[in-house]
Each structure stands twice: as structure tokens, then as C-alpha cells.
XYZ file of C-alpha atoms in Angstrom:
659
model
C -4.377 -4.937 -29.547
C -3.053 -7.249 -32.293
C -4.348 -4.887 -34.966
C -2.625 -1.895 -33.362
C 0.695 -3.724 -33.011
C 0.467 -4.833 -36.669
C -0.083 -1.220 -37.765
C 2.920 -0.060 -35.739
C 5.147 -2.766 -37.257
C 4.057 -1.646 -40.740
C 4.839 1.988 -39.914
C 8.236 0.971 -38.558
C 9.096 -0.940 -41.763
C 7.796 1.952 -43.869
C 10.059 4.353 -41.993
C 13.055 2.100 -42.615
C 12.420 2.154 -46.359
C 11.777 5.900 -46.333
C 14.940 6.686 -44.423
C 17.011 4.324 -46.566
C 16.424 6.526 -49.600
C 19.178 9.012 -50.354
C 18.430 12.622 -49.535
C 18.806 14.707 -52.691
C 22.056 16.691 -52.887
C 22.449 20.013 -54.653
C 24.913 19.060 -57.390
C 25.485 22.663 -58.410
C 27.195 23.240 -55.087
C 29.122 19.988 -54.761
C 30.235 19.084 -58.289
C 33.942 19.819 -58.833
C 34.231 20.865 -55.192
C 37.055 19.204 -53.314
C 36.468 19.401 -49.613
C 39.568 18.972 -47.441
C 39.559 16.155 -44.932
C 39.779 18.643 -42.073
C 38.672 22.253 -42.031
C 39.092 24.919 -39.447
C 36.210 26.934 -37.997
C 36.902 29.729 -40.449
C 36.068 27.364 -43.310
C 32.627 26.364 -42.065
C 30.884 29.195 -43.878
C 33.196 29.853 -46.793
C 35.757 27.817 -48.753
C 38.544 29.103 -50.984
C 38.606 27.149 -54.260
C 41.114 28.439 -56.855
C 40.711 32.027 -55.639
C 36.913 31.740 -55.897
C 34.887 32.237 -52.710
C 31.849 29.945 -52.585
C 29.312 30.897 -49.856
C 27.912 27.928 -47.960
C 24.469 28.432 -46.442
C 24.287 27.454 -42.769
C 22.453 24.173 -42.417
C 19.398 23.740 -40.233
C 20.299 22.171 -36.921
C 18.818 18.722 -37.279
C 18.856 18.045 -33.562
C 17.095 21.291 -32.707
C 13.314 21.282 -33.039
C 11.802 24.741 -32.863
C 9.216 24.997 -30.109
C 7.792 27.419 -27.573
C 7.413 26.663 -23.885
C 6.576 29.177 -21.228
C 8.981 29.900 -18.387
C 8.645 27.756 -15.252
C 10.218 27.529 -11.825
C 12.175 24.373 -11.082
C 9.847 23.375 -8.230
C 6.855 23.437 -10.600
C 8.130 20.417 -12.557
C 6.095 17.342 -11.610
C 6.761 14.639 -14.220
C 9.278 14.074 -17.023
C 9.735 11.540 -19.792
C 12.557 9.824 -17.893
C 10.569 9.643 -14.657
C 7.440 8.340 -16.397
C 9.403 5.333 -17.662
C 9.920 4.229 -14.071
C 6.368 5.079 -12.954
C 4.049 3.069 -15.257
C 0.935 5.219 -14.848
C -1.705 4.545 -17.459
C -3.219 8.044 -17.688
C -3.075 11.601 -16.404
C -5.704 10.570 -13.838
C -3.419 7.974 -12.263
C -0.407 10.317 -12.331
C -2.232 13.122 -10.487
C -3.806 10.560 -8.155
C -0.480 10.357 -6.302
C 0.180 14.117 -6.382
C -0.155 15.744 -2.953
C -1.773 18.986 -4.150
C -4.750 17.321 -5.840
C -7.856 15.417 -4.914
C -8.257 13.026 -7.839
C -11.398 10.919 -7.637
C -12.162 8.186 -10.135
C -15.076 6.031 -11.121
C -14.567 2.342 -11.912
C -12.522 3.435 -14.935
C -9.490 5.700 -15.325
C -11.212 7.345 -18.276
C -13.570 9.300 -16.004
C -12.014 11.312 -13.174
C -12.329 14.532 -11.205
C -9.407 16.896 -10.516
C -9.706 19.386 -7.664
C -6.954 21.478 -6.086
C -6.890 20.912 -2.333
C -5.272 24.328 -1.846
C -8.229 26.439 -3.013
C -10.931 23.821 -3.851
C -10.988 24.863 -7.518
C -10.868 22.705 -10.632
C -7.525 23.339 -12.367
C -7.081 24.578 -15.918
C -5.164 22.345 -18.360
C -2.830 23.414 -21.168
C -1.580 20.880 -23.753
C 1.471 21.888 -25.812
C 0.605 25.501 -25.081
C -3.073 25.283 -26.113
C -5.677 25.922 -23.439
C -8.102 22.984 -23.201
C -11.638 23.842 -22.148
C -15.102 22.368 -22.022
C -17.263 25.268 -23.284
C -20.425 23.698 -21.819
C -19.029 22.964 -18.350
C -16.183 23.577 -15.949
C -14.194 20.309 -16.035
C -12.267 19.126 -19.076
C -12.888 15.522 -20.051
C -9.666 13.745 -18.927
C -9.949 11.414 -21.913
C -8.922 14.371 -24.098
C -5.674 14.892 -22.169
C -2.645 13.056 -23.574
C -0.268 11.319 -21.181
C 1.573 8.681 -23.173
C 4.395 10.309 -25.100
C 4.772 12.837 -22.286
C 7.882 15.010 -22.194
C 7.226 17.309 -19.222
C 4.352 17.995 -16.827
C 4.216 21.188 -14.742
C 1.904 22.317 -11.966
C 1.609 26.077 -11.378
C -0.737 28.550 -9.727
C -2.468 29.054 -13.085
C -2.971 25.375 -13.967
C -1.409 22.149 -15.233
C 0.821 22.266 -18.318
C 1.375 19.116 -20.398
C 4.087 19.026 -23.055
C 4.522 16.078 -25.390
C 7.811 15.027 -26.931
C 8.760 16.936 -30.051
C 10.042 15.409 -33.290
C 13.802 15.855 -32.830
C 15.131 12.609 -34.271
C 17.289 12.469 -37.393
C 16.317 8.824 -37.889
C 13.041 6.908 -37.523
C 12.064 5.384 -34.219
C 9.067 3.535 -32.823
C 7.895 3.493 -29.212
C 5.441 0.904 -27.854
C 3.946 1.033 -24.354
C 1.370 -1.591 -23.391
C -0.041 -3.173 -20.243
C -2.816 -5.708 -19.652
C -4.751 -7.183 -16.759
C -7.867 -9.179 -15.970
C -11.482 -8.349 -16.867
C -10.472 -7.265 -20.361
C -8.222 -4.405 -19.227
C -5.823 -3.289 -21.990
C -3.832 -0.089 -22.365
C -1.781 0.057 -25.575
C 0.121 3.057 -26.918
C 2.327 3.207 -29.983
C 4.185 6.116 -31.527
C 6.038 6.227 -34.843
C 8.334 9.163 -35.656
C 10.264 9.692 -38.876
C 12.028 12.617 -40.579
C 10.789 13.300 -44.101
C 13.725 15.529 -45.010
C 16.256 17.781 -43.301
C 13.538 20.153 -42.118
C 10.347 18.059 -42.099
C 9.090 15.423 -39.714
C 6.034 13.247 -39.115
C 4.688 11.562 -35.999
C 1.722 9.171 -35.758
C 0.502 7.779 -32.431
C -2.287 5.416 -31.411
C -3.584 4.945 -27.859
C -6.219 2.297 -27.157
C -7.786 1.647 -23.730
C -10.535 -0.808 -22.889
C -11.950 -2.557 -19.849
C -14.822 -5.030 -19.580
C -15.502 -4.065 -15.979
C -15.957 -6.311 -12.966
C -19.552 -5.378 -12.214
C -22.570 -5.366 -14.463
C -22.799 -2.710 -17.193
C -19.403 -1.143 -16.496
C -17.333 -1.678 -19.646
C -15.330 1.153 -21.223
C -13.546 1.778 -24.509
C -11.387 4.758 -25.494
C -9.171 5.503 -28.474
C -6.841 8.431 -28.966
C -5.164 8.937 -32.363
C -2.821 11.795 -33.245
C -0.898 12.812 -36.353
C 1.677 15.637 -36.195
C 3.665 17.253 -38.981
C 6.291 19.998 -38.766
C 8.084 22.080 -41.364
C 11.135 23.917 -40.066
C 11.718 27.208 -41.875
C 15.031 27.977 -40.180
C 16.691 27.584 -36.805
C 14.039 29.720 -35.087
C 10.805 29.408 -37.059
C 8.594 26.401 -37.640
C 5.089 25.493 -38.853
C 3.237 22.688 -37.059
C 0.028 20.931 -38.047
C -1.759 18.226 -36.074
C -4.982 16.243 -35.942
C -6.200 14.657 -32.718
C -9.089 12.185 -32.850
C -10.601 10.919 -29.585
C -13.532 8.562 -29.112
C -14.832 6.715 -26.085
C -17.842 4.606 -25.113
C -18.890 3.880 -21.540
C -21.659 1.838 -19.986
C -23.811 3.830 -17.568
C -25.060 1.647 -14.718
C -26.505 4.593 -12.718
C -25.499 2.904 -9.462
C -26.220 -0.474 -7.907
C -29.083 -1.828 -5.849
C -27.303 -2.481 -2.548
C -27.385 0.737 -0.548
C -25.967 2.226 1.568
C -22.547 1.521 0.138
C -21.254 0.449 3.548
C -23.176 -2.803 2.924
C -22.164 -3.150 -0.721
C -21.541 -6.722 -1.890
C -18.268 -6.818 -3.839
C -19.358 -9.768 -5.953
C -19.875 -9.266 -9.680
C -22.326 -12.192 -9.836
C -24.580 -10.865 -7.053
C -24.366 -7.118 -7.690
C -27.145 -5.724 -9.890
C -27.014 -2.417 -11.749
C -29.948 -0.005 -11.812
C -29.582 0.216 -15.577
C -28.314 -2.688 -17.656
C -28.344 -1.234 -21.180
C -27.645 2.502 -20.855
C -24.421 3.878 -22.323
C -22.788 7.088 -23.462
C -20.265 7.912 -26.170
C -18.118 10.873 -27.142
C -16.267 11.777 -30.322
C -13.876 14.726 -30.503
C -11.789 16.039 -33.398
C -9.185 18.724 -32.720
C -7.359 20.345 -35.647
C -4.366 22.630 -34.980
C -2.304 24.818 -37.295
C 0.553 26.538 -35.511
C 3.310 29.023 -36.285
C 6.271 29.261 -33.891
C 8.876 32.010 -33.918
C 11.364 31.725 -31.065
C 12.846 35.183 -31.722
C 9.509 37.009 -31.769
C 8.689 39.261 -28.850
C 4.899 39.185 -28.481
C 3.783 36.299 -30.709
C 6.105 33.353 -30.187
C 3.294 30.833 -30.711
C 0.151 31.471 -32.752
C -2.403 28.668 -33.079
C -5.536 28.362 -35.187
C -7.744 25.533 -33.914
C -11.030 23.831 -34.762
C -12.664 21.554 -32.187
C -15.627 19.340 -33.133
C -17.246 17.543 -30.200
C -20.301 15.312 -30.057
C -21.721 13.359 -27.140
C -24.466 10.760 -27.363
C -26.362 9.343 -24.379
C -28.656 6.353 -24.845
C -30.902 5.029 -22.078
C -33.364 2.390 -23.399
C -36.609 1.704 -21.577
C -36.159 -1.207 -19.171
C -37.396 -2.724 -15.960
C -34.255 -3.965 -14.208
C -34.064 -6.114 -11.106
C -35.077 -3.184 -8.936
C -38.588 -3.493 -10.350
C -38.700 0.250 -11.053
C -39.613 0.912 -14.668
C -37.372 3.458 -16.396
C -38.465 5.397 -19.468
C -36.350 5.589 -22.597
C -34.390 8.738 -23.278
C -31.854 9.747 -25.901
C -29.700 12.859 -25.689
C -27.487 14.084 -28.495
C -25.378 17.127 -27.717
C -21.973 18.658 -28.323
C -20.342 21.758 -29.730
C -18.224 23.189 -32.519
C -15.485 25.664 -31.668
C -13.321 27.739 -33.996
C -10.684 29.932 -32.426
C -7.234 31.437 -32.398
C -4.688 31.655 -29.596
C -1.382 33.448 -29.226
C 1.229 33.046 -26.498
C 4.619 34.451 -25.633
C 7.235 34.863 -22.906
C 9.232 37.998 -22.156
C 12.057 37.760 -19.662
C 15.193 39.475 -18.430
C 17.211 39.287 -15.233
C 14.493 40.989 -13.171
C 11.110 40.789 -14.911
C 9.252 37.939 -16.560
C 5.908 37.694 -18.348
C 4.016 34.690 -19.709
C 0.693 35.240 -21.410
C -1.946 33.387 -23.431
C -4.663 35.266 -25.324
C -7.507 33.221 -26.765
C -10.797 33.917 -28.546
C -13.271 31.526 -30.119
C -16.722 31.222 -31.693
C -18.809 28.326 -30.328
C -22.009 26.653 -31.505
C -23.882 23.925 -29.668
C -25.129 21.178 -31.978
C -28.352 19.814 -30.533
C -30.106 17.505 -33.002
C -33.770 16.507 -33.100
C -34.229 12.821 -32.267
C -37.501 10.991 -32.646
C -37.326 9.197 -29.292
C -35.708 12.003 -27.334
C -37.352 13.201 -24.134
C -34.638 15.744 -23.362
C -33.692 18.826 -25.332
C -30.749 19.892 -23.178
C -29.392 22.626 -25.427
C -31.074 24.433 -28.276
C -28.803 25.562 -31.075
C -26.835 28.378 -29.523
C -24.020 30.544 -30.849
C -21.790 32.476 -28.497
C -18.270 33.843 -28.192
C -15.657 33.362 -25.507
C -12.433 35.311 -25.031
C -9.798 34.819 -22.350
C -6.481 36.277 -21.275
C -4.183 34.363 -18.921
C -0.883 35.751 -17.711
C 1.621 35.654 -14.909
C 3.986 38.523 -14.189
C 7.104 37.885 -12.122
C 9.560 40.252 -10.446
C 12.806 38.890 -8.999
C 15.193 40.863 -6.800
C 17.806 39.451 -4.440
C 16.145 36.535 -2.617
C 12.585 37.637 -3.349
C 10.463 36.611 -6.305
C 6.919 37.908 -6.691
C 4.495 36.250 -9.111
C 1.047 37.572 -9.978
C -0.992 35.120 -12.048
C -4.407 36.090 -13.382
C -7.065 34.742 -15.713
C -10.002 36.579 -17.268
C -12.721 34.972 -19.399
C -15.583 36.810 -21.087
C -18.470 34.630 -22.214
C -21.249 36.295 -24.191
C -23.903 34.047 -22.575
C -22.969 34.034 -18.870
C -20.655 37.017 -18.427
C -17.240 37.687 -16.942
C -15.286 35.292 -14.730
C -11.705 35.346 -13.548
C -9.102 34.608 -10.917
C -6.124 36.321 -9.287
C -3.235 34.363 -7.735
C -0.431 36.460 -6.205
C 2.503 34.815 -4.420
C 5.832 35.848 -2.885
C 8.813 33.470 -2.817
C 11.692 34.092 -0.434
C 14.852 31.983 -0.645
C 15.973 31.385 2.905
C 19.006 29.434 1.690
C 20.390 27.465 -1.213
C 18.067 24.533 -0.532
C 15.016 26.176 1.073
C 12.361 28.759 0.411
C 9.185 30.214 1.916
C 6.137 31.071 -0.192
C 3.146 33.186 0.784
C 0.220 32.835 -1.612
C -3.391 33.940 -2.059
C -6.277 33.249 -4.438
C -9.441 35.102 -5.394
C -11.889 33.788 -7.988
C -15.270 34.668 -9.435
C -17.013 32.074 -11.616
C -20.256 32.078 -13.584
C -22.726 29.251 -13.931
C -22.021 26.608 -16.599
C -23.834 26.866 -19.917
C -25.773 23.643 -19.348
C -27.317 24.904 -16.086
C -28.518 28.079 -17.805
C -29.922 26.508 -20.987
C -30.884 22.945 -20.031
C -34.440 21.833 -20.839
C -35.788 18.355 -20.040
C -38.534 16.554 -18.104
C -36.275 16.054 -15.085
C -34.091 19.178 -15.086
C -34.917 22.757 -15.929
C -32.671 25.714 -16.659
C -32.118 28.279 -13.925
C -30.476 31.680 -13.664
C -27.966 31.304 -10.846
C -25.777 33.935 -9.161
C -21.999 34.130 -9.444
C -19.849 32.086 -7.090
C -16.751 33.605 -5.549
C -13.978 32.339 -3.277
C -10.993 33.658 -1.307
C -8.075 31.714 0.102
C -4.513 32.196 1.281
C -1.670 30.242 2.799
C 2.000 29.649 3.509
C 4.477 27.026 2.237
C 7.922 26.146 3.588
C 10.213 23.872 1.581
C 13.653 22.452 2.421
C 15.299 20.099 -0.052
C 18.798 18.623 0.291
C 18.338 16.056 -2.519
C 18.893 13.128 -0.140
C 16.538 14.593 2.464
C 13.616 16.976 2.111
C 10.601 18.418 3.942
C 7.658 20.583 2.953
C 4.807 22.015 4.986
C 1.897 23.997 3.571
C -1.173 25.450 5.282
C -4.073 27.345 3.723
C -7.638 28.357 4.462
C -10.421 30.072 2.633
C -14.073 30.907 2.095
C -16.340 29.969 -0.790
C -19.825 31.328 -1.413
C -21.017 27.957 -2.686
C -20.779 25.414 -5.499
C -23.023 24.882 -8.494
C -24.908 21.752 -7.526
C -27.938 19.557 -8.197
C -30.544 18.782 -5.547
C -33.858 17.013 -6.139
C -33.421 17.374 -9.923
C -32.934 21.135 -9.597
C -29.932 23.306 -10.437
C -28.886 25.389 -7.457
C -25.985 26.977 -5.574
C -24.999 25.250 -2.347
C -24.600 27.105 0.927
C -21.389 29.046 1.718
C -18.634 27.242 3.594
C -15.128 27.706 4.933
C -12.265 25.280 4.546
C -8.765 24.698 5.883
C -6.021 22.598 4.369
C -2.607 21.302 5.446
C -0.035 19.276 3.504
C 2.975 17.714 5.232
C 5.596 16.016 3.054
C 8.888 14.293 3.746
C 11.329 12.310 1.635
C 14.652 10.601 2.270
C 17.163 8.492 0.396
C 19.496 6.021 2.077
C 21.798 4.336 -0.397
C 19.638 2.181 -2.641
C 16.446 2.824 -0.638
C 14.112 5.820 -0.843
C 11.002 6.671 1.164
C 8.416 9.462 0.972
C 5.214 10.436 2.729
C 2.604 13.059 1.823
C -0.205 13.718 4.294
C -3.066 15.918 3.070
C -5.674 17.103 5.576
C -8.733 19.191 4.687
C -11.529 20.329 6.962
C -14.866 21.748 5.769
C -17.573 23.598 7.648
C -20.773 23.370 5.636
C -23.087 20.409 5.243
C -24.025 21.441 1.708
C -20.493 21.981 0.452
C -18.578 20.056 -2.180
C -17.409 17.622 0.493
C -20.076 17.929 3.144
C -19.275 18.752 6.767
C -16.253 16.444 6.915
C -12.614 16.005 7.794
C -10.885 14.551 4.745
C -7.451 12.928 5.132
C -5.405 11.231 2.440
C -1.976 9.882 3.344
C 0.240 8.812 0.435
C 3.367 6.801 1.276
C 6.020 5.060 -0.802
C 9.116 2.962 -0.181
C 11.375 1.916 -3.068
C 14.585 -0.015 -3.717
C 16.724 0.436 -6.838
C 19.735 -1.631 -7.873
C 21.438 -3.546 -10.677
C 20.682 -7.246 -10.995
C 21.935 -10.235 -13.016
C 25.534 -9.024 -13.259
C 24.382 -5.495 -14.092
C 22.381 -6.729 -17.074
C 19.186 -5.174 -15.684
C 18.349 -2.210 -13.453
C 15.288 -2.985 -11.302
C 13.130 -0.725 -9.159
C 10.781 -2.293 -6.563
C 8.319 -0.151 -4.641
C 5.221 -0.201 -2.452
C 2.672 2.623 -2.541
C -0.005 3.159 0.099
C -2.961 5.536 0.056
C -4.913 5.624 3.323
C -8.198 7.492 3.831
C -9.284 6.802 7.425
C -12.484 8.899 7.619
C -15.743 9.012 5.705
C -16.140 11.839 3.208
C -18.505 13.139 0.560
C -17.490 13.962 -2.998
C -19.037 15.443 -6.087
C -20.810 13.043 -8.433
C -20.326 12.690 -12.144
C -23.373 14.088 -13.945
C -23.628 12.448 -17.336
C -25.791 15.166 -18.900
C -23.120 17.806 -18.254
C -19.985 15.670 -18.611
C -18.924 17.360 -15.385
C -18.494 16.660 -11.680
C -21.143 18.487 -9.667
C -21.926 18.246 -5.945
C -25.059 16.201 -5.385
C -26.610 17.052 -2.062
C -28.455 13.723 -2.123
C -25.247 11.692 -2.447
C -23.877 9.125 -0.025
C -20.731 9.408 2.038
C -17.691 7.323 1.131
C -16.309 4.975 3.841
C -12.615 5.065 4.696
C -10.261 2.746 2.830
C -6.622 1.680 2.457
C -5.100 1.032 -0.969
C -1.755 -0.804 -1.257
C 0.046 -1.320 -4.578
C 3.263 -3.153 -5.418
C 5.272 -2.091 -8.434
C 8.330 -3.554 -10.168
C 10.019 -1.923 -13.169
C 13.073 -3.446 -14.868
C 15.152 -1.957 -17.648
C 17.160 -4.122 -20.034
C 18.768 -1.916 -22.676
C 15.861 -0.288 -24.567
C 13.215 -2.527 -22.987
C 11.202 -1.694 -19.845
C 9.172 -4.425 -18.139
C 6.668 -3.494 -15.416
C 4.514 -5.462 -12.997
C 1.926 -3.606 -10.921
C -0.136 -5.478 -8.322
C -2.991 -3.205 -7.267
C -5.290 -3.166 -4.258
C -3.431 -5.780 -2.229
C -5.464 -4.944 0.873
C -8.681 -6.388 -0.540
C -9.804 -9.267 1.631
C -7.366 -8.282 4.373
C -8.461 -4.882 5.651
C -11.582 -4.437 3.510
C -13.739 -6.257 0.972
C -13.445 -3.387 -1.492
C -13.590 0.380 -1.632
C -15.201 3.409 -3.283
C -13.633 6.707 -4.336
C -16.832 8.284 -5.629
C -20.520 7.463 -5.296
C -21.923 5.182 -6.733
C -18.889 3.555 -8.365
C -17.126 0.570 -6.737
C -13.443 0.394 -7.643
C -11.726 -2.624 -9.142
C -10.617 -5.516 -6.939
C -7.107 -6.895 -6.586
C -5.490 -7.240 -9.991
C -2.093 -7.738 -11.618
C -1.020 -5.480 -14.477
C 1.836 -6.556 -16.732
C 3.363 -4.047 -19.112
C 6.244 -3.442 -21.505
C 7.866 -0.361 -23.011
C 10.265 -0.716 -25.894
C 12.094 1.640 -28.272
C 13.061 0.725 -31.833
C 15.567 3.229 -33.237
C 16.344 3.098 -36.960
């Protein structure tokens, strides 16, 4: 952390010196030119000097950064830069954890999480600054690749989750530091340095470091996320962007603990023994982007050329841990290289609207020969993948119809896609009713078709399809609001693992209901989101269970210390009263796959206290997590076999240095 802060201080000082230099002035235009103290609007583009008309080129708007963002509905906005300052979440996983339309399950670390829509039981697609993020070998993007610090806006739509980072709009350098720490070696430090290089050029460098020693044996994590962005503004409507994103993480792999079932787990780090004490995994990803943006273009507002280099390394030394069961050594080295191009645009008038993203790429898996490797999960493969995502809207009177679709053609596994139509009807100024449906066909992941090892063998599996539909009613009066949503559907199965064999689970039906309410009374605000899902199928993603998550919050906001500070105090509760079964993280696939041999998770209650204070440009946060430990429960699980952290206190600061 000290090294990162030192680097940020150096960048801040460098920006001061850079900005202090005079910007060159065109002397041929200003010499012998006497500009009046005040000029009317008619003199902004031309000036009369001794009967000579001198044209003045319009300057680039320094405060206007050229960018492309697709069109959204107001209710699709989930998080903003301003809101994130008062909600000190440390990652996209923690932010979506409190979102009512998602099941977000975590291991002992925030770096590894699962995102599943509770509306249609499908893993959402993520888009970062307009670029579609995918894992070519699996179905779930690694959340460590998703930026959250430096967030500008976060949207949730029928087609996926859209993350937009803040653009370089400053005319003077500024530095932003966001850090929080806690026990057991937990640190989360982010720093961003932004500086203009000239009237139409800008540079941004950001560093994000996360680490955690872990409470239980062999559970430490380390992740670093470094980004450099450069823009060159051609005029008021066109801009060239270039960026490099480097991500690396290392995680210990304990493979579970010896006390089973988990209902009898001993939440004591000195008495809990891991099945593996020396196994670990690591990932390194380099994403290069070159982008051209033209706000006035019709069909190609954003065109991006990208190169993604990914490598994962899994090391499991031979050992005989406390279980007495000898485990053989295995080393797996896998990853991929992807070169592609993507174009996106938005067309809109008073009635019709169209957003689309077209993407095509060439992918190669990079399996290397290792002397002590038992597994050869992926031979060197080369394949292509092309996709087209769009949503077409039609608005007339109080009705708005949206048809979102996604098609992906993979040369190895075939065609997959989804269709999401919905109809919005405004029943009043503050309320609306939405009827929605979903149909999806998905193909098996690459790893399940090409895997080759002593414990898992490749299999040709059929397509999986699902259908769902539902109704949402929303009424929002700012100070008071309600929302109710019901849906149900059918799914032909999930790609799963059972007895070391790839397979498709049995078909199942599901039903879902979300009830939300919020109110504000003066300086107090309260909210409650109850999510209920029922499943009929013992071999489904969740088992034959009734899954209930109730998220509640109460907050108080007011000025303190003679209005010197504005302080927000809040309590957040997540209650899961019934046992449930979740997917398990499969390290070989870097994906969450249902394991039909997994254990069920006992019910739990999680209570957090949060205090955020703002003093000028400084934000101070205190977050006390898992207050119910030792009161209602000794500990809790969210996924098998990963015990969550115990009660801990996180202290954080956010500060802005401008010029």
C-alpha cells in the first residue's frame, strides 16, 4: 500500500509541473491583435481589425469529452459516481450483492463471485465502456476483470449489465485515492491520476490493489488491476481512445475443509484444517483497446479494435494433509488469445430507438506442455466467434415496446442466442406496468467439449434452452415507492459436473417473486427488498429448494459539527432463513457450475453497520460487517465449501486532489 501511495504522490507532483507549463500560443494569430475587453456574440467567430476580417477557428470544448453511450431508460440506472461515494462497496461483487434482481454468491474473497439473474436464472452479460466482456472458454466472466473503482454509471437492462467509467473531462490535473483496510491482511487501495496533456489530449493512470491473508488455512488472495487511458480529441464530435488494462490475481485453493457437513463447521482458524495446504491458482490478463468515436455517425458511433491475452496457471503439489488422504501433484496451464473488432451505435427519434453491438473475434487457446502436468485440458485450438446484440424500441402514447436479442455463432459449438421482449405501460406520472418474457438457447462451454485429464473427460452435450415470463408493477413518488414483480419459467437443464463427469442436469421449473418498498421521512430513509424463488427439480442449479433473501436498510443523514461534516449512518440486513444449494466454483473452468454432489447451505443472517462522513473533498467510511456472529450464529456460508469472514471492521478514506 505504501508503494502505491508513493507512486500516486509522484504522479500528482508530475501533473502539477506538467500543467504549470505554458500552453503554446499561435503567435501568427495573436501578434498585433488587440482584443476588446468585451465582445458581443457576433464577434466570437470573426473580429474586424482595420477593415481586415480575421477568421477565428472555433475552439474545442474543453469540458466536453467525446464519448458514446447507448440509450437507457431511467429505471435501468443502478449506481452512479455520486451514489458510490456514499456506499463504500469494494467491488462489483459487493455492489450487486445488495441488488434485488441478482443472486450474488461469494467465496471467502470478493475476488471470486457468481452472478445469476433471479428473474430467468441466467448468468448476465457484462459490457465495460461499451465493450462486451466474455470468457471464450466458459459462460461466466471473471469478476476480477470488471472495474468498479472509478465508476461513473452502472445500468441493469434485459440484455445485461453496463459499466461506464469516468471519462477524462478535466481541464486541470486531479488525483483520486480510495482505500480501506481491515484485519487479517485485508487491503483495498485504488488510486487514479488524470491530467490534460494539451487542449485536446488527456491521460489517465489508475492502480487498484486488493489483498487478503484469509482467516482460515490456505485462503489468501491477491489481485492487482492497472489501467492507462489516452484520448486525442479531433473535434467536438470525434475522438480517438487508446487503453491498456493489466489484471493479475493469485488465490490459494484449499479445496474445502475437513469438518463436514458444514452445519457442524468449526469457525476457528486454529482448529480448521484445509484439504489442500499448498495448492494455488493465478491469472494474468492483458486487454489492449484502440477506439474511434464519432458522435455524429449513424451506424458506427463507436468502433473498437481489441486484443485480449489471458493465461491461467493452477498448481497443486503432491501432499498428504491432515485428512491422511494422499493427493497427487498436478499442474495445469491454460488460457487464450483473442483478437477482435466491435462496432456499436444508437439510432433514435421520437418513436423508434435502436441500440446494437456487432462483434467478431479470432480465438486461440494456449495450452503449454509441462513436465509434471497430469492434465491436458485444452489442446491448441483456433476458432472464431461472432455476435450481434441489439434492442429495438417503439414508443407511442403511454406504451413502450422493447425487443432485445443476442445471437452468438461459435465455430466449435454452434449457434446460441436469446430473445427478451417487454412492454412498458405508464399508468401515471409515477407508475408503470411491465410485461416481459425471455427465451434462450445455449451451447455447452468449450472446456466441457475439449477437456482431457485423468479425472474429467470431454463430452458432447446437447443444447440447453429456457423460457420464462413475468409482470412488474412499479410506483415511485420519490419519498415513497413500491415495486412488485412475479415471474416463472422452465429450463431444460444446466451444464453440470457429477462424479467427475460433464453432464446436463434434469429439467426443472422455477417461480420468482420480488417485493420492494422504500420510504423517506425527513432525515431517515428505509427500504426492504424480499426475493423469493422456488425450484422443482432436485438436480437443478439450486436443488429442490425454496430460496429467500430479504435485504433491508435503515439510514440517517444529517449535518454535524456546525455543518462542517455531512454524515450518513445506516444498518443493512440480509436474511436467508432456509437452506439452499448453489453452484460451485470449478477451478479448471474458471466458472460456476452446478455440482450435484454439493452440500446445502444453512440459513444465515448478516448485519452490517456503515458510517460515511464527508468533509469538503474527503470521505471517511467505517463499515462493521457481520455483527450477528456470536449472537445468532457462529458463522455462515454463501457457497460450498467456503466459510465467509467473521466480524470485522473496515476503515476507509476517499479524497480528491484537484490541481
